[in-house]
Coordinates of C-alpha atoms in Angstrom, one line a residue:
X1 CA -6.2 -1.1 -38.7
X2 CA -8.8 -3.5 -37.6
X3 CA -7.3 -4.2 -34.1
X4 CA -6.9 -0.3 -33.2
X5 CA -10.7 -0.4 -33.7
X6 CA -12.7 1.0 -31.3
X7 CA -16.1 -1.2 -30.4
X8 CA -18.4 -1.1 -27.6
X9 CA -16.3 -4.7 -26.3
X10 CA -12.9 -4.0 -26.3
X11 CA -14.1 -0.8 -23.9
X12 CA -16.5 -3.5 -21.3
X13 CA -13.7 -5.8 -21.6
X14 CA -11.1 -3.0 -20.4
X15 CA -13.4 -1.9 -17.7
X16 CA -14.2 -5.3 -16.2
X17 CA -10.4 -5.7 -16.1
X18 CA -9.8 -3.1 -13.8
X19 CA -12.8 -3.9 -11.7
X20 CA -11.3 -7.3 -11.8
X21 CA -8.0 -5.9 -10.7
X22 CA -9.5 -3.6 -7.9
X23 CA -10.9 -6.5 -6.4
X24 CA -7.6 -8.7 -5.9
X25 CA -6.3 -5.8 -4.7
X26 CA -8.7 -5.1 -1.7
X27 CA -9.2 -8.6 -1.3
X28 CA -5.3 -9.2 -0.8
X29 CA -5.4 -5.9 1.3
X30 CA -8.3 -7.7 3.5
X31 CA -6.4 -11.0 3.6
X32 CA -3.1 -8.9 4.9
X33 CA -4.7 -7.1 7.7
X34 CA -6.4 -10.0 8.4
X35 CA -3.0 -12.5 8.9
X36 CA -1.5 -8.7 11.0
X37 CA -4.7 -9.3 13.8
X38 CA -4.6 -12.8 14.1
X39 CA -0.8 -12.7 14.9
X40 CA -1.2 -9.7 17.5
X41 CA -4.0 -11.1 19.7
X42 CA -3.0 -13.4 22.7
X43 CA -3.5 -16.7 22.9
X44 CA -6.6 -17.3 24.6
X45 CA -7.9 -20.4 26.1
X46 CA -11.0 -22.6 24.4
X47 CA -14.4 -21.3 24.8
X48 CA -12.9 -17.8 25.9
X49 CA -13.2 -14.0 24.1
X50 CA -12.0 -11.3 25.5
X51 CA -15.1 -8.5 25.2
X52 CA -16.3 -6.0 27.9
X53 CA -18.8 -7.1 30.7
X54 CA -21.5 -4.8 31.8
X55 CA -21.7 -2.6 34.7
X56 CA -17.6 -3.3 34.8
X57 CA -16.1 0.0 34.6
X58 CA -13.1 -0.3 34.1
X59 CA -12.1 -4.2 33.0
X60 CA -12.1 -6.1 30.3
X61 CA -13.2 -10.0 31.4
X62 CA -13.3 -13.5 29.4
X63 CA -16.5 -15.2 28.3
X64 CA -18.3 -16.6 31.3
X65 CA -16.7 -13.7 34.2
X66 CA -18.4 -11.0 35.0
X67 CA -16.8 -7.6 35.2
X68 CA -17.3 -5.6 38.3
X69 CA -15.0 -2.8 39.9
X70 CA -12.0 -3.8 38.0
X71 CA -11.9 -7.5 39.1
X72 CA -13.0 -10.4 37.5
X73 CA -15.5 -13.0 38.6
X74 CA -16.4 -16.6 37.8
X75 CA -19.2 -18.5 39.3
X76 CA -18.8 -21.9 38.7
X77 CA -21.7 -24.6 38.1
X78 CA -19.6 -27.3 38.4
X79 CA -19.1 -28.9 42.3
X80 CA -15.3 -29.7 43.0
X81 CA -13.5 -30.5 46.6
X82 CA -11.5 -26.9 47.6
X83 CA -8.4 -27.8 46.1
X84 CA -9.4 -29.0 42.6
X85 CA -11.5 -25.7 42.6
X86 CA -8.4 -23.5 43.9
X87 CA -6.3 -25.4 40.8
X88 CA -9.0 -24.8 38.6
X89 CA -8.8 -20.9 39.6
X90 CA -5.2 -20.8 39.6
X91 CA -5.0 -22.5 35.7
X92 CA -7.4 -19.5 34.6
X93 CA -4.7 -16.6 36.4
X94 CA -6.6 -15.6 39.4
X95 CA -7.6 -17.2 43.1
X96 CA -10.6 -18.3 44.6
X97 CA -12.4 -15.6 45.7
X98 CA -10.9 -13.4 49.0
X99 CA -13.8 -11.1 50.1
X100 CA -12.8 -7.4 50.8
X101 CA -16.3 -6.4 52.1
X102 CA -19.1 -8.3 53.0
X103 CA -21.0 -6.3 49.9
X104 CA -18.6 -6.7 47.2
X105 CA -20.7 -9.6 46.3
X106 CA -23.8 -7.4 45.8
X107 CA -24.2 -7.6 42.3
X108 CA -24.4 -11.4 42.6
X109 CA -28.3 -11.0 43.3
X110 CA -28.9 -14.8 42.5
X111 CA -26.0 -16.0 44.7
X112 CA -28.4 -18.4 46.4
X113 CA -26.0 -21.4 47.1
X114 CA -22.7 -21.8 49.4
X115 CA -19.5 -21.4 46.9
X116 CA -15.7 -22.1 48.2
X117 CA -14.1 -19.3 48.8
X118 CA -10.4 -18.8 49.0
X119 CA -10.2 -19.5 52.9
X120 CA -9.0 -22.3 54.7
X121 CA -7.1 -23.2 58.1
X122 CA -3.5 -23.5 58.2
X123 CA -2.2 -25.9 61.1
X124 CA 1.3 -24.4 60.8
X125 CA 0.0 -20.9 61.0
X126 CA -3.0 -21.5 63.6
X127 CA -4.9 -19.4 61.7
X128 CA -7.7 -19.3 59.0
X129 CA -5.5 -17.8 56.2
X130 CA -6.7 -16.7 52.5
X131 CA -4.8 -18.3 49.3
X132 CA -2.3 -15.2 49.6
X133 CA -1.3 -15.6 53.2
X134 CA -3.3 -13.3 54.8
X135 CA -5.2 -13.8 57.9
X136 CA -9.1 -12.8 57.9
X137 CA -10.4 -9.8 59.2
X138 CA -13.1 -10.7 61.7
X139 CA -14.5 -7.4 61.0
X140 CA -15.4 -8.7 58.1
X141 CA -17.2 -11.7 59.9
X142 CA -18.0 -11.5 63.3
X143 CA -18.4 -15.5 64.2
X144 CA -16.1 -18.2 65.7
X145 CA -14.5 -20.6 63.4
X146 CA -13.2 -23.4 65.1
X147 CA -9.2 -24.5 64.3
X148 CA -9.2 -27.5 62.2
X149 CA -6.8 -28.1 59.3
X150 CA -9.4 -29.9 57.0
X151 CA -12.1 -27.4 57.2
X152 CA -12.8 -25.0 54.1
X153 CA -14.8 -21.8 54.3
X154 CA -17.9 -21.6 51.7
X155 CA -19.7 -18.4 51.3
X156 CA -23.2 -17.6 50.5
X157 CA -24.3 -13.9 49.8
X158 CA -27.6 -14.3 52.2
X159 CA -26.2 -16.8 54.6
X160 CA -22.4 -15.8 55.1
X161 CA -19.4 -18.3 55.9
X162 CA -20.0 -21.4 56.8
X163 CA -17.4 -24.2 57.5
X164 CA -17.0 -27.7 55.6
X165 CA -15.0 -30.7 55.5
X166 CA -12.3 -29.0 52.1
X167 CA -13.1 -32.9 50.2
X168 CA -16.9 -32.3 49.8
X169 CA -17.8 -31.0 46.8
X170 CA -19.0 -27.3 45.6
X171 CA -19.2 -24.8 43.4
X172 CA -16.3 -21.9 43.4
X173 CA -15.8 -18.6 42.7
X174 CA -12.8 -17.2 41.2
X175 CA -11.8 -13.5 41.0
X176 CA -9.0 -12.2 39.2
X177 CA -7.7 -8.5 40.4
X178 CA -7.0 -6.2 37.1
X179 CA -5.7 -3.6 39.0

């Protein structure tokens, strides 16, 4: 009879058994839907997280960009001839920059220095081309650019285009379209 006794123990002892029990249980809840996330996000690259940039409306863009009218932008601090900075653009999905408008830069306020852009002469095309082909709009930019295969095009927000040898070294822009 003395083990069907009832004594202030034997009920903490129950009751700290099913707290006990509770807590595995959430715990191995927590550690499921933890594993579930892990597995469904992307690979991203090192340094990167995806999280919304302000003023982007409508993009999601990668530590670093900046978010503005559905595209994605990165402003590099590091200087690199054009075509190490096109590969560099091109290994992170998107282009050096190709200017639309001569203000879609306007929310680059501190744009102070000359950045490659994704314009450059092609000798087989006799033209100044951007990365995708296309020929530039001298509506966008009303000034002569002479025709010579190892010139680049660097841009500066308060200065415009400006023409360089494509080895010297500068900071880029990317931009990667979202829509």
């Amino acid at each position: 009879m003395a083990a069907f006794q009832s004594t202030p123990w034997s009920c903490i002892s129950g009751t700290l058994g099913i707290i006990c029990f509770l807590l595995m249980a959430t715990l191995g809840i927590l550690l499921k839907m933890s594993y579930t996330k892990q597995k469904i996000q992307p690979p991203l690259s090192p340094g990167s997280t995806e999280e919304l940039q302000e003023g982007s409306d409508c993009c999601s863009c990668r530590e670093k960009w900046i978010g503005y009218k559905c595209n994605c932008y990165f402003f590099s601090n590091e200087q690199k001839p054009w075509a190490e900075s096109r590969d560099f653009c091109a290994s992170q999905n998107s282009s050096l920059l190709q200017l639309e408008s001569r203000d879609e830069l306007g929310f680059a306020k501190s744009l102070q220095y000359f950045h490659w852009i994704g314009l450059s002469y092609s000798h087989a095309s006799s033209a100044w081309l951007w990365e995708d082909g296309s020929t530039l709009s001298f509506d966008l930019f009303s000034f002569p650019l002479s025709q010579n295969p190892e010139r680049c095009i660097l841009y500066s927000l308060s200065e415009g285009l400006l023409e360089e040898s494509c080895v010297r070294k500068h900071p880029y822009i990317c931009k990667q379209r979202l829509m």
